[in-house]
Structure formats: C-alpha cells, structure tokens
PDB file of C-alpha atoms in Angstrom:
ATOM      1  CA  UNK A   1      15.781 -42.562  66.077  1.00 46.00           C
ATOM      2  CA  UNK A   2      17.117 -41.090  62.810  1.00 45.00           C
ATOM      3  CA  UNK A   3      20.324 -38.815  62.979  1.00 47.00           C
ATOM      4  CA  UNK A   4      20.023 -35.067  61.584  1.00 45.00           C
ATOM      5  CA  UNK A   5      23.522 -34.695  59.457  1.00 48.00           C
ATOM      6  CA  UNK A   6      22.881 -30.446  58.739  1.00 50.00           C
ATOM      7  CA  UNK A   7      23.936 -29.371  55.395  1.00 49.00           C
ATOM      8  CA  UNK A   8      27.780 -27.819  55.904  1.00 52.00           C
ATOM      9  CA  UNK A   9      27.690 -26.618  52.190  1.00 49.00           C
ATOM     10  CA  UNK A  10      29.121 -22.701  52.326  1.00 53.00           C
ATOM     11  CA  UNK A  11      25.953 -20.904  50.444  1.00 51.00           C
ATOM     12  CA  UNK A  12      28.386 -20.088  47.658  1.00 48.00           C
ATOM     13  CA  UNK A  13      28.582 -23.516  47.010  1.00 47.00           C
ATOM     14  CA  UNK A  14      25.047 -24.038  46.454  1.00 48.00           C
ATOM     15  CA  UNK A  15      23.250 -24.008  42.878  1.00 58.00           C
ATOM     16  CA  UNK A  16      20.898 -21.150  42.697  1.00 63.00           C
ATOM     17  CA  UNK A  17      17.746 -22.805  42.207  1.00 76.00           C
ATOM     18  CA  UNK A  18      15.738 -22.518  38.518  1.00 85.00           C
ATOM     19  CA  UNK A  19      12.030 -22.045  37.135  1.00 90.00           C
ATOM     20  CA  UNK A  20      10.767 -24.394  36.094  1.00 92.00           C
ATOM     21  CA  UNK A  21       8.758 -24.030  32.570  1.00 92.00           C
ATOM     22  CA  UNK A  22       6.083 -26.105  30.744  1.00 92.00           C
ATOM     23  CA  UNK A  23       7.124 -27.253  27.939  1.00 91.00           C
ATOM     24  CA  UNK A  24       4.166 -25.704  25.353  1.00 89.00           C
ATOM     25  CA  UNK A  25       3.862 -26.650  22.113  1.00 86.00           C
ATOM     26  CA  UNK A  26       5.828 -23.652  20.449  1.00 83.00           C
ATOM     27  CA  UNK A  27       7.729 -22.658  23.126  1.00 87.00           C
ATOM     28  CA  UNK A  28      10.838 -21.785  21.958  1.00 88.00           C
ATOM     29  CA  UNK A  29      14.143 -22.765  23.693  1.00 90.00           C
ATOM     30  CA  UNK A  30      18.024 -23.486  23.876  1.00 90.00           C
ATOM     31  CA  UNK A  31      19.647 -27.357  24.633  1.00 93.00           C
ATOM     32  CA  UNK A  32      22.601 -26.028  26.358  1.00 91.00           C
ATOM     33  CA  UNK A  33      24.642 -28.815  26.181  1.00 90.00           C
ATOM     34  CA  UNK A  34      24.253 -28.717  22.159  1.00 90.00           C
ATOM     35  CA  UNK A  35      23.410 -25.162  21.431  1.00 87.00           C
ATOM     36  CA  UNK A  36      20.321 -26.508  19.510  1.00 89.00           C
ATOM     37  CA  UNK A  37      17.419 -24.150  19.275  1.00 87.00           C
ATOM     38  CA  UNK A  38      13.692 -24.926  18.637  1.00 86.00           C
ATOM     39  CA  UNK A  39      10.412 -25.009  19.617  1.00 87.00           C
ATOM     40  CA  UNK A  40       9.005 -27.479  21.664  1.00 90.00           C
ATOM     41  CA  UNK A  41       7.181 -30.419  19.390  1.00 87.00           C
ATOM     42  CA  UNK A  42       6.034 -32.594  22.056  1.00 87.00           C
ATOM     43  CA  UNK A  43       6.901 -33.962  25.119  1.00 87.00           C
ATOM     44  CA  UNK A  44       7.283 -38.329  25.793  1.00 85.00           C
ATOM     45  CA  UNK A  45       7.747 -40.678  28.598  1.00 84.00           C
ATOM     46  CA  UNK A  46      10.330 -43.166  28.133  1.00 80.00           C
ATOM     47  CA  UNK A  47      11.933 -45.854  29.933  1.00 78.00           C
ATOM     48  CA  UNK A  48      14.900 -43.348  30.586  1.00 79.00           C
ATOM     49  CA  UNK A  49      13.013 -40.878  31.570  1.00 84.00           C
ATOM     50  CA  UNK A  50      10.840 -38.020  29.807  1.00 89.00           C
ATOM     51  CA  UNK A  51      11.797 -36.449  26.623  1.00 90.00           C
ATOM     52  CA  UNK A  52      11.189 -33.047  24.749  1.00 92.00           C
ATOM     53  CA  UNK A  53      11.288 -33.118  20.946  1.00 90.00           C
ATOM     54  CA  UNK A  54      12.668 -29.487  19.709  1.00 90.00           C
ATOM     55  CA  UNK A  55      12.576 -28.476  15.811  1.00 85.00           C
ATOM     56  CA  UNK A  56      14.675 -25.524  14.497  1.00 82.00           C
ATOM     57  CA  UNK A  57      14.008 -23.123  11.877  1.00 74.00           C
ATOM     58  CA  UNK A  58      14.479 -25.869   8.824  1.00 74.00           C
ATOM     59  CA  UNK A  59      12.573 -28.945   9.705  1.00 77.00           C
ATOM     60  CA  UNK A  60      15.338 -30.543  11.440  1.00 83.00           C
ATOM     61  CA  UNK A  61      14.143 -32.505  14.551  1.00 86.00           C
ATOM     62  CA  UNK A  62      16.488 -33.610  18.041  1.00 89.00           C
ATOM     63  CA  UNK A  63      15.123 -35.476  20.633  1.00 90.00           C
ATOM     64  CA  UNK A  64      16.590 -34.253  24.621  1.00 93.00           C
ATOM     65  CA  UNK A  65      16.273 -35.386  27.945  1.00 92.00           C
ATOM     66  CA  UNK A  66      14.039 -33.360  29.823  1.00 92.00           C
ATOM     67  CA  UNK A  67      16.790 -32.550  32.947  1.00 92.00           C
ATOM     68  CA  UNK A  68      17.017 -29.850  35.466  1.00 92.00           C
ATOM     69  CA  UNK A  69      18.837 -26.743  34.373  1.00 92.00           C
ATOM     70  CA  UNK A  70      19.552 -28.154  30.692  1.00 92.00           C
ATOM     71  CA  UNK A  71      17.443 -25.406  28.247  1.00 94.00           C
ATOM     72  CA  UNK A  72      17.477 -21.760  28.363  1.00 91.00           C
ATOM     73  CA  UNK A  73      14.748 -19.424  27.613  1.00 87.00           C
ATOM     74  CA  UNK A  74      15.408 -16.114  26.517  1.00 80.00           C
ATOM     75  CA  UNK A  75      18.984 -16.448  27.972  1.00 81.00           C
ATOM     76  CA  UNK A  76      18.149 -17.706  31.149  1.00 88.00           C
ATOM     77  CA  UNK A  77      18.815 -21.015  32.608  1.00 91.00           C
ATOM     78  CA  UNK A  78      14.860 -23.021  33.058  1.00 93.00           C
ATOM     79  CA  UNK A  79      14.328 -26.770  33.690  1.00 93.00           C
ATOM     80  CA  UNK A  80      11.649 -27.992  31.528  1.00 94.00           C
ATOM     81  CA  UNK A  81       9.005 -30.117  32.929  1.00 93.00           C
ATOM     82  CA  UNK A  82       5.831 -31.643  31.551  1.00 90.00           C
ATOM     83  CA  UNK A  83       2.689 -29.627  30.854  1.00 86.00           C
ATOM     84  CA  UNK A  84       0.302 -30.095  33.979  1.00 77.00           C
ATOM     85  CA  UNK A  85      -2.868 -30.462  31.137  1.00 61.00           C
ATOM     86  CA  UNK A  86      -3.448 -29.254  27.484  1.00 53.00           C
ATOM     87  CA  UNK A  87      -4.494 -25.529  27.484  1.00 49.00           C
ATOM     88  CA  UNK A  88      -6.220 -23.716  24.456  1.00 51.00           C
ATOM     89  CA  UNK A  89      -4.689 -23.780  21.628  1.00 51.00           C
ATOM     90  CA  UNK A  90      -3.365 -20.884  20.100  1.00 53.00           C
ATOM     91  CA  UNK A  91      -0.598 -20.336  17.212  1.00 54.00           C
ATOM     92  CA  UNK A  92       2.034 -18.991  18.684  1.00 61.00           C
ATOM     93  CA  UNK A  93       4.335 -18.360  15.967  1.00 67.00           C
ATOM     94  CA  UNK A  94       3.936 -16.918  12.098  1.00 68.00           C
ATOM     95  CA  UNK A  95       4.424 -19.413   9.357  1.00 67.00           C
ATOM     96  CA  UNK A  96       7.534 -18.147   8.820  1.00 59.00           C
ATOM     97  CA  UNK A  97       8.680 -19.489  12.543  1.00 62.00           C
ATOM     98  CA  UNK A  98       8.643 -16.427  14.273  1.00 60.00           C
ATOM     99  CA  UNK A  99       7.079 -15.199  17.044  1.00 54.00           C
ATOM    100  CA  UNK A 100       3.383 -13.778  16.575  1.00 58.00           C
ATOM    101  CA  UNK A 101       2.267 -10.715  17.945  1.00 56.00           C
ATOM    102  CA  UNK A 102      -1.583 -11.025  18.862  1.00 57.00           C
ATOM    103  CA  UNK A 103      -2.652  -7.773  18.000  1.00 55.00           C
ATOM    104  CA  UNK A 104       0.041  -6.348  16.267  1.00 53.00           C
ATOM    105  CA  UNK A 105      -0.508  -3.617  13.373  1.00 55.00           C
ATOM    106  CA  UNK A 106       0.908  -3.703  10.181  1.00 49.00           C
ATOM    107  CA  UNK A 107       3.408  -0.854  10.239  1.00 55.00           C
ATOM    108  CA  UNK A 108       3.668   1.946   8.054  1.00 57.00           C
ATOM    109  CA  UNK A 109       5.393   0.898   4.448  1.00 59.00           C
ATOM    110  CA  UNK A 110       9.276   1.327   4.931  1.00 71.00           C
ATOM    111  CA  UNK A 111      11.179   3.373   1.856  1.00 81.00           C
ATOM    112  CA  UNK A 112      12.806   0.247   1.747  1.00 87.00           C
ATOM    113  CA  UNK A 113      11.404  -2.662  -1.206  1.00 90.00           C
ATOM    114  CA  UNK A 114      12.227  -6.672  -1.449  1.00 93.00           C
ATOM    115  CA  UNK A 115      11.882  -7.300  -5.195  1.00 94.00           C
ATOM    116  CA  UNK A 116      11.683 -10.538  -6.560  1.00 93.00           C
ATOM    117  CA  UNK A 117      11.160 -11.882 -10.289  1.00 91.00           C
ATOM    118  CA  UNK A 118       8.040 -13.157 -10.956  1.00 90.00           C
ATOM    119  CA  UNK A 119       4.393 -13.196  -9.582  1.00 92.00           C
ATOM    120  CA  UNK A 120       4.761 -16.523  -8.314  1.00 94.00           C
ATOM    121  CA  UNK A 121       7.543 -15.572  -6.201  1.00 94.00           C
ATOM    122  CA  UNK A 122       5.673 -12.839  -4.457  1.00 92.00           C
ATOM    123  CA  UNK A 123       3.171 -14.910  -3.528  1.00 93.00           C
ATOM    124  CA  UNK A 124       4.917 -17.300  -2.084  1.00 94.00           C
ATOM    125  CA  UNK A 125       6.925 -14.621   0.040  1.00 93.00           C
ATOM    126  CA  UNK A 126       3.879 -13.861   0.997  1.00 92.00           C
ATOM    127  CA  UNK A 127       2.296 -16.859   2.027  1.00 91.00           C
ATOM    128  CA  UNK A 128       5.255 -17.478   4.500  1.00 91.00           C
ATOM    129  CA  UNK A 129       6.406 -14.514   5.340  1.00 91.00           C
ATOM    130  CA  UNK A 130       3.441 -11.966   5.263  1.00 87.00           C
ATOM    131  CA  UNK A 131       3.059 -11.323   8.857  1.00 85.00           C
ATOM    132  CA  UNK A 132       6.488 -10.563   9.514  1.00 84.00           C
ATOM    133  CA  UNK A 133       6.291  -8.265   6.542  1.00 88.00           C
ATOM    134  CA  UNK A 134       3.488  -6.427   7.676  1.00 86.00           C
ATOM    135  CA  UNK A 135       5.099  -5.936  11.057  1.00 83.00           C
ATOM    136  CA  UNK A 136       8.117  -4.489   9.643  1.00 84.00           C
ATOM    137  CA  UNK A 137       6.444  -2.677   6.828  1.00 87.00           C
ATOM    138  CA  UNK A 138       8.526  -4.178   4.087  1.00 88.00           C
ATOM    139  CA  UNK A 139       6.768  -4.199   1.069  1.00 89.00           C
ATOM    140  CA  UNK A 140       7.561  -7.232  -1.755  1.00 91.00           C
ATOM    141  CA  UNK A 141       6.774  -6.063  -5.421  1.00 91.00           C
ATOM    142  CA  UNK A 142       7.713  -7.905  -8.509  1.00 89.00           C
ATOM    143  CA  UNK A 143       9.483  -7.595 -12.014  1.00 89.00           C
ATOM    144  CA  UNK A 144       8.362  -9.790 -14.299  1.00 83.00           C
ATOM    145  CA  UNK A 145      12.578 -11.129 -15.095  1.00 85.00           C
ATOM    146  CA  UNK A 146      15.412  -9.298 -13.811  1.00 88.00           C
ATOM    147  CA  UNK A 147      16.978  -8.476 -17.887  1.00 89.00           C
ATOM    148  CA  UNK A 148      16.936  -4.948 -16.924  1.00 92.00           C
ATOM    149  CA  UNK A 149      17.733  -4.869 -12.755  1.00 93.00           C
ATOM    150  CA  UNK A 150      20.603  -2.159 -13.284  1.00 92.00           C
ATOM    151  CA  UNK A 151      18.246  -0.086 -14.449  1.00 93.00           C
ATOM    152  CA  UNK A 152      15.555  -1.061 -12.325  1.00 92.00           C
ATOM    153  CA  UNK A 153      17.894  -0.102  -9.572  1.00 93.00           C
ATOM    154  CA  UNK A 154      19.139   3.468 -10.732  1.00 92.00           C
ATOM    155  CA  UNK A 155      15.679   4.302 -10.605  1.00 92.00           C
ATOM    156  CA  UNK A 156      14.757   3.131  -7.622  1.00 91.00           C
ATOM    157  CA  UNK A 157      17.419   5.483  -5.826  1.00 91.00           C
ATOM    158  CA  UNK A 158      18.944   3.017  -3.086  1.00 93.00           C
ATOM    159  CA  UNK A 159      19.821   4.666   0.295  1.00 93.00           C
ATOM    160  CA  UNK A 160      21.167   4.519   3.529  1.00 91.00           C
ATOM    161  CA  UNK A 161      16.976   4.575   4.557  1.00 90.00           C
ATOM    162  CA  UNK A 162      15.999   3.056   1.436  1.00 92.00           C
ATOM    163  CA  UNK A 163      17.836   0.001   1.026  1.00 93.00           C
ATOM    164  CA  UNK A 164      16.823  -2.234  -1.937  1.00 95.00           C
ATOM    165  CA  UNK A 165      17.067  -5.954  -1.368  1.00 94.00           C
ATOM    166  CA  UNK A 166      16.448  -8.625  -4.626  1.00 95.00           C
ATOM    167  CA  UNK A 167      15.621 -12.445  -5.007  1.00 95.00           C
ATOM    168  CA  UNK A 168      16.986 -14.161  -8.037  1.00 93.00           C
ATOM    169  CA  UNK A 169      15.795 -17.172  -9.189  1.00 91.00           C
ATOM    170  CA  UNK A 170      18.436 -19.669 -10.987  1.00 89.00           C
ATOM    171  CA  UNK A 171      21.290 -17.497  -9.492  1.00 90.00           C
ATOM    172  CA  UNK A 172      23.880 -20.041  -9.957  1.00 90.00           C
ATOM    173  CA  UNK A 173      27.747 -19.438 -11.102  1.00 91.00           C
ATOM    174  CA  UNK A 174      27.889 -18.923 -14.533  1.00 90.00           C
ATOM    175  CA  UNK A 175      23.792 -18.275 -15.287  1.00 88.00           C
ATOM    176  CA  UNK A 176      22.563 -15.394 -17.121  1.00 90.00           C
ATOM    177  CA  UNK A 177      21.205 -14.356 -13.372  1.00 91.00           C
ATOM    178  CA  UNK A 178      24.597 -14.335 -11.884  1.00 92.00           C
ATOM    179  CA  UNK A 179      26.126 -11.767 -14.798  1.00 94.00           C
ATOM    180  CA  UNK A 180      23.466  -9.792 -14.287  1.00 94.00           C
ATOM    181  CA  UNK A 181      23.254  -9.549 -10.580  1.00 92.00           C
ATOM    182  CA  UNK A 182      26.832  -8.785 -10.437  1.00 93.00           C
ATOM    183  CA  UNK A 183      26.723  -5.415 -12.849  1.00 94.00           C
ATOM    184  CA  UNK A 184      24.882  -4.381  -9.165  1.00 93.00           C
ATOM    185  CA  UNK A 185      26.967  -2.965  -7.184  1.00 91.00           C
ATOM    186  CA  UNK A 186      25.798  -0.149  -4.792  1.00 92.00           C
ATOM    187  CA  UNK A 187      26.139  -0.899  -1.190  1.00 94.00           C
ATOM    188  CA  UNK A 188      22.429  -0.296  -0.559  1.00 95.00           C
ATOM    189  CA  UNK A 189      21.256  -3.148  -2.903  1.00 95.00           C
ATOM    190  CA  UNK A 190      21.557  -6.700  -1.391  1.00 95.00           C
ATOM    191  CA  UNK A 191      21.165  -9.635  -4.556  1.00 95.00           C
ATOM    192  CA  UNK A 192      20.488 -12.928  -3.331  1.00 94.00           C
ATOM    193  CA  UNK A 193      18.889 -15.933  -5.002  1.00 93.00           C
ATOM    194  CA  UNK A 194      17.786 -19.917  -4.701  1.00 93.00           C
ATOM    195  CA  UNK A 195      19.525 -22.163  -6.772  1.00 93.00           C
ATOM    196  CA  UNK A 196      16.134 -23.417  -8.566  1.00 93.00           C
ATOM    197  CA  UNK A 197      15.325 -22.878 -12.138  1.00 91.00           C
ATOM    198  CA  UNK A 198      11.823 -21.356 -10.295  1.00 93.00           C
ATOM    199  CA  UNK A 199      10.494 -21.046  -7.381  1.00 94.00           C
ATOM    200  CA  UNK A 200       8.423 -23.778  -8.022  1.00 96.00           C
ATOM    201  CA  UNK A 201      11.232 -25.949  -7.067  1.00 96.00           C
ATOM    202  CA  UNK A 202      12.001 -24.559  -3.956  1.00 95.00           C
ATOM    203  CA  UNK A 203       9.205 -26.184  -2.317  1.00 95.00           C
ATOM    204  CA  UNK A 204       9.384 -29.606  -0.674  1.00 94.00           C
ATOM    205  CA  UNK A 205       7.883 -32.338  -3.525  1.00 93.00           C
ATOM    206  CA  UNK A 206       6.736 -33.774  -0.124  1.00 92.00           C
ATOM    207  CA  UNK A 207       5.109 -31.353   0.744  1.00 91.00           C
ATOM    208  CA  UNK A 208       3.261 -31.252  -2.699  1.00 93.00           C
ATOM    209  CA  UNK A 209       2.565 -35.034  -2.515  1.00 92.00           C
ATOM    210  CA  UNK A 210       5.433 -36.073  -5.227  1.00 93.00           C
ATOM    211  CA  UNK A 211       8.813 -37.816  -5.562  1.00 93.00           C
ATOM    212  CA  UNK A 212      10.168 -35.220  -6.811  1.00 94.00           C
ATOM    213  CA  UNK A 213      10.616 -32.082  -9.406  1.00 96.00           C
ATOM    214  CA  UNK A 214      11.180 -33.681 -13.115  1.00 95.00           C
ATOM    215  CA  UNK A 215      13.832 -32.507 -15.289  1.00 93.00           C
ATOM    216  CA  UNK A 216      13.180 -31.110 -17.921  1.00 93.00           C
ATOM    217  CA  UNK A 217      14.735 -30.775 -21.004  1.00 91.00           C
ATOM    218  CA  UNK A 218      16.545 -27.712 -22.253  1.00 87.00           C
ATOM    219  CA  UNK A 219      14.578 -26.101 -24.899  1.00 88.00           C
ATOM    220  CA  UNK A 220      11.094 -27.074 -23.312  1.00 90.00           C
ATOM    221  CA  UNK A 221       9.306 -24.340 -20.830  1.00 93.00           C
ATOM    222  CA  UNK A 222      10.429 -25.696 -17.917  1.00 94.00           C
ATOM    223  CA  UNK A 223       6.795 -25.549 -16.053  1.00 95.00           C
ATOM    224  CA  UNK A 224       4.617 -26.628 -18.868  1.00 95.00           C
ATOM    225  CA  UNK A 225       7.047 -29.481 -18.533  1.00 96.00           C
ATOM    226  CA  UNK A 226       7.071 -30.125 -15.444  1.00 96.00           C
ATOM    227  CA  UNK A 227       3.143 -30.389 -15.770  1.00 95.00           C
ATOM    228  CA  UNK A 228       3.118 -32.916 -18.614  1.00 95.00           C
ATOM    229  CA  UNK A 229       6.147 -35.022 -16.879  1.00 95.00           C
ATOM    230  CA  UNK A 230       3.869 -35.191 -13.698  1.00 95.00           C
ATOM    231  CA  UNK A 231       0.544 -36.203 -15.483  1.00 94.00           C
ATOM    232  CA  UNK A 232      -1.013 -32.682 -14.807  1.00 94.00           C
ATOM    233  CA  UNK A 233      -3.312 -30.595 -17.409  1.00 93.00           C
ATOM    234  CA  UNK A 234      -0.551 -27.857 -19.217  1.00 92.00           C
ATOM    235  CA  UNK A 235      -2.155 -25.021 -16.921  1.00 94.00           C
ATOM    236  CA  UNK A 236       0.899 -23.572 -15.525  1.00 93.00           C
ATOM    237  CA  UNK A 237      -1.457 -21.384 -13.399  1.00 93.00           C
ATOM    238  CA  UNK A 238      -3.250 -23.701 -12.027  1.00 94.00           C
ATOM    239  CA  UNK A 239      -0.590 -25.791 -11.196  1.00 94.00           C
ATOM    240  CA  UNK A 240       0.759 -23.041  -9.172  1.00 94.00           C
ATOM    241  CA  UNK A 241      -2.361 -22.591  -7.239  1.00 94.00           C
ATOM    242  CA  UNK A 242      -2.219 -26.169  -6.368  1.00 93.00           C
ATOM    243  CA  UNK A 243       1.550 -26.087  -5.415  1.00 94.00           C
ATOM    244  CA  UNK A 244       0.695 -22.813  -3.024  1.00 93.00           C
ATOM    245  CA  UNK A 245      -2.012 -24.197  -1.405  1.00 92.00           C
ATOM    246  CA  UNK A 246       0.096 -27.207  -0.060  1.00 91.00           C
ATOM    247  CA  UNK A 247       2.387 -24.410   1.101  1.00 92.00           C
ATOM    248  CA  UNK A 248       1.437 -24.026   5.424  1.00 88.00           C
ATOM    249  CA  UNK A 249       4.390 -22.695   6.756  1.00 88.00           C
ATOM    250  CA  UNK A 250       8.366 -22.244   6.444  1.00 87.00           C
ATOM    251  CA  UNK A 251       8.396 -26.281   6.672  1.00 88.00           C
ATOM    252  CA  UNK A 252       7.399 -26.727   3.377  1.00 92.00           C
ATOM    253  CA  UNK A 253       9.733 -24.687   1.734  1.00 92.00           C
ATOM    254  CA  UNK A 254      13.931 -25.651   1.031  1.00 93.00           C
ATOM    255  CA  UNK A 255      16.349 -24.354   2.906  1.00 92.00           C
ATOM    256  CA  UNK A 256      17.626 -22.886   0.191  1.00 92.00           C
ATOM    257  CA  UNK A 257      14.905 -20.343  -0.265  1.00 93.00           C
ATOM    258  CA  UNK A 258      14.264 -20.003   3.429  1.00 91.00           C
ATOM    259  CA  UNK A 259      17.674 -18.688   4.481  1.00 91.00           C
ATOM    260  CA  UNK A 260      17.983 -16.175   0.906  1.00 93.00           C
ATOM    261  CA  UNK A 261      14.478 -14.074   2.226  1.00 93.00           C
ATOM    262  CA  UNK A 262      15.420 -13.950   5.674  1.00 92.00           C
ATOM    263  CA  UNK A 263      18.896 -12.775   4.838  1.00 94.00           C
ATOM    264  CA  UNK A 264      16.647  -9.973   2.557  1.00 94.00           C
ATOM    265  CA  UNK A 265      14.098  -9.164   5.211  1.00 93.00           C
ATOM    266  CA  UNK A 266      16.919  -8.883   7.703  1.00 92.00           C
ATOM    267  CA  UNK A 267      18.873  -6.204   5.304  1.00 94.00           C
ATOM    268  CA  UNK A 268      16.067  -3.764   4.380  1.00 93.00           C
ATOM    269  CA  UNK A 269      15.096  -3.806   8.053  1.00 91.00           C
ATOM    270  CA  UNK A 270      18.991  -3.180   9.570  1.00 87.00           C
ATOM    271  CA  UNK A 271      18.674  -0.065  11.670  1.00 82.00           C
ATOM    272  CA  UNK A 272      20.294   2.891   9.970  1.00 70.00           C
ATOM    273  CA  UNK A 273      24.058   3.728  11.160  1.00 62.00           C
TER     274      UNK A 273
END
C-alpha cells in the first residue's frame, strides 16, 4: 500500500502557476533569461528537448529551450509550448515587423512630414514601412537632393505639432551631407541618415541575388556604374524596379537604414509635451 506524504509547502512558498501559450508563427515574445525579443520562427524537437527559434527586429536569429516560465508576453510571465496543429495562416505583422492591425484605417495626415532625398528613397520607405505610416498618418515626400534643406526647412515652419524629420543619404563625417545637415538646427527638425552613397546600397545584395554592391569609381555616376560593374543594361530605373521588387519586408534591408526611419517615424509621432 503506497504512503500519502501531503505537501507541507506554506502557500507562499508555492510558484503561482503560468499560461501556457502556443508558440505561433509571429508571436512575439521575451527570453527572460537573455532579454532577447522576437517573434516566434518555428518550433523543433530535439534530443534535449523542444526548441523555439525567435528573430528580432534585424534578422538576427537565437535558438531557446522551450521551458516553463522562461518567455514573457506582453510583460507577463507564459511557458511556451508547441502548437496543438497548424491554424490558418494569417500575417500577423507589417513588413516593417510590427504588429498589424486587421482593419485598421489610415489616419488623418499629421502636420508633421518625413522627407527624404530622392524618389527612390520614398519608395522604399514605403514599401517597408507604409502600413505603419498610414496608421500614424505620417506622410513621406521627397526633395530631389538636400543642397537647399535650410531653406527647405524655414519654409516648412517646424513646430511643437509639426515636427519635421529628414533622411540623408551618404551622411557620413566630413560629406557634403553632414555640412549641410548640421546648418539645421531647430529643435523640431530631426536629421538622420544611412551611411550609403544611395539607398540602393542599403539593401541586402542577398537579398538582391549578388555578392555584393561594386565600387565604383569617383568621377563615374555611381548607379550607372554599379549597373555596368554587375553586367546589367545602363537603365538606372529599371534597375531600381528590380532591386524593389526583391525588397519583402524589413529583412531585406541593413540595419543601418532600418534603425535611421524608425528613429524618424518615432520623432514626428512623439506625443506633444
């Protein structure tokens, strides 16, 4: 006849116990132990047990243990376990890695404006980031070169509810860009830029199915290079088509770029003080 030993353990004692949460493609969680944040890749059995593969916001990948209490989910504590069967599938974030909102509107234009340089740039702003725009009403227009931004920016009349952000391509120490960017100095007006000659560069050559971007040599247009160097036909703009189209979410771009337009998006959307 087995003995009953009662659990003496004072209820303070005892762990609360936790949800537990499929892990869904997408879902989006917190490794405690590390701090890492991702969504949820896929989920594996190994010989140690089963695993969840999380990837952040720039591509990079870490592989956890799938134990109780180890991820949070919106700042709670949740043990992850393995999806009971694949469910329809539905994208759950924007290709920018945020969250989508099924049915959300676009909201009314903000006073606010994200310039950037070049049409090129606006479209690719667009291509990963247009939902969230649309959501926030931020509105992306372009310059065509930023010789004359001081100006550009008088007349634009930057304010506490109208705040002015700018991407800059090339804006390196020492570059034309970076004397011009700093003659900017109202408190309203955020300039950021990528460290790329253009945008071009700022997306992945794997993504676009190449080693990498050529140099070019000063003196040369640097994308009518790039196309001879890499065996294309000198049509800039159809190169660019080509290079946007391989373009499916914030993946594909450099960090570089990614971090410069959500610092922007983030600055013309700060609530007002």
């Amino acid at each position: 006849m087995r003995s009953y030993h009662p659990d003496l353990t004072p209820p303070w004692k005892k762990s609360a116990p936790v949800p537990e949460v499929p892990a869904e493609p997408d879902l989006v969680v917190e490794e405690v132990s590390s701090g890492f944040c991702g969504a949820v890749i896929r989920c594996e059995k190994t010989a140690q047990g089963p695993t969840v593969t999380l990837e952040d916001r720039f591509g990079k990948h870490r592989v956890f243990p799938m134990e109780p209490r180890s991820f949070l989910l919106e700042g709670r504590v949740v043990t992850l376990v393995r999806p009971s069967a694949p469910g329809p599938v539905r994208p759950a974030r924007t290709a920018s890695g945020s969250l989508a909102v099924p049915g959300a509107r676009a909201r009314v234009a903000r006073a606010g404006r994200i310039y950037v340089e070049g049409r090129h740039d606006a479209e690719l702003v667009e291509r990963v980031w247009g939902d969230d725009l649309r959501t926030e009403g931020v509105v992306v227009e372009y310059l065509e070169g930023i010789d004359d931004l001081p100006a550009v920016v008088r007349d634009f009349s930057p304010g506490p509810d109208a705040r002015l952000g700018v991407l800059v391509d090339h804006l390196v120490p020492g570059s034309k860009e970076s004397r011009i960017a700093s003659e900017v100095t109202d408190a309203n007006v955020l300039v950021v830029g990528h460290p790329y000659i253009d945008v071009w560069e700022a997306v992945k050559p794997s993504s676009v199915g190449i080693a990498g971007w050529p140099v070019v040599p000063r003196g040369q247009d640097w994308k009518t290079g790039v196309c001879r160097s890499l065996g294309w036909p000198e049509n800039t703009g159809a190169a660019w088509q080509h290079i946007l189209s391989t373009v499916r979410s914030y993946r594909d771009l450099e960090p570089a770029l990614l971090g410069r337009v959500e610092e922007l998006i983030d600055f013309v959307t700060a609530p007002t003080r």
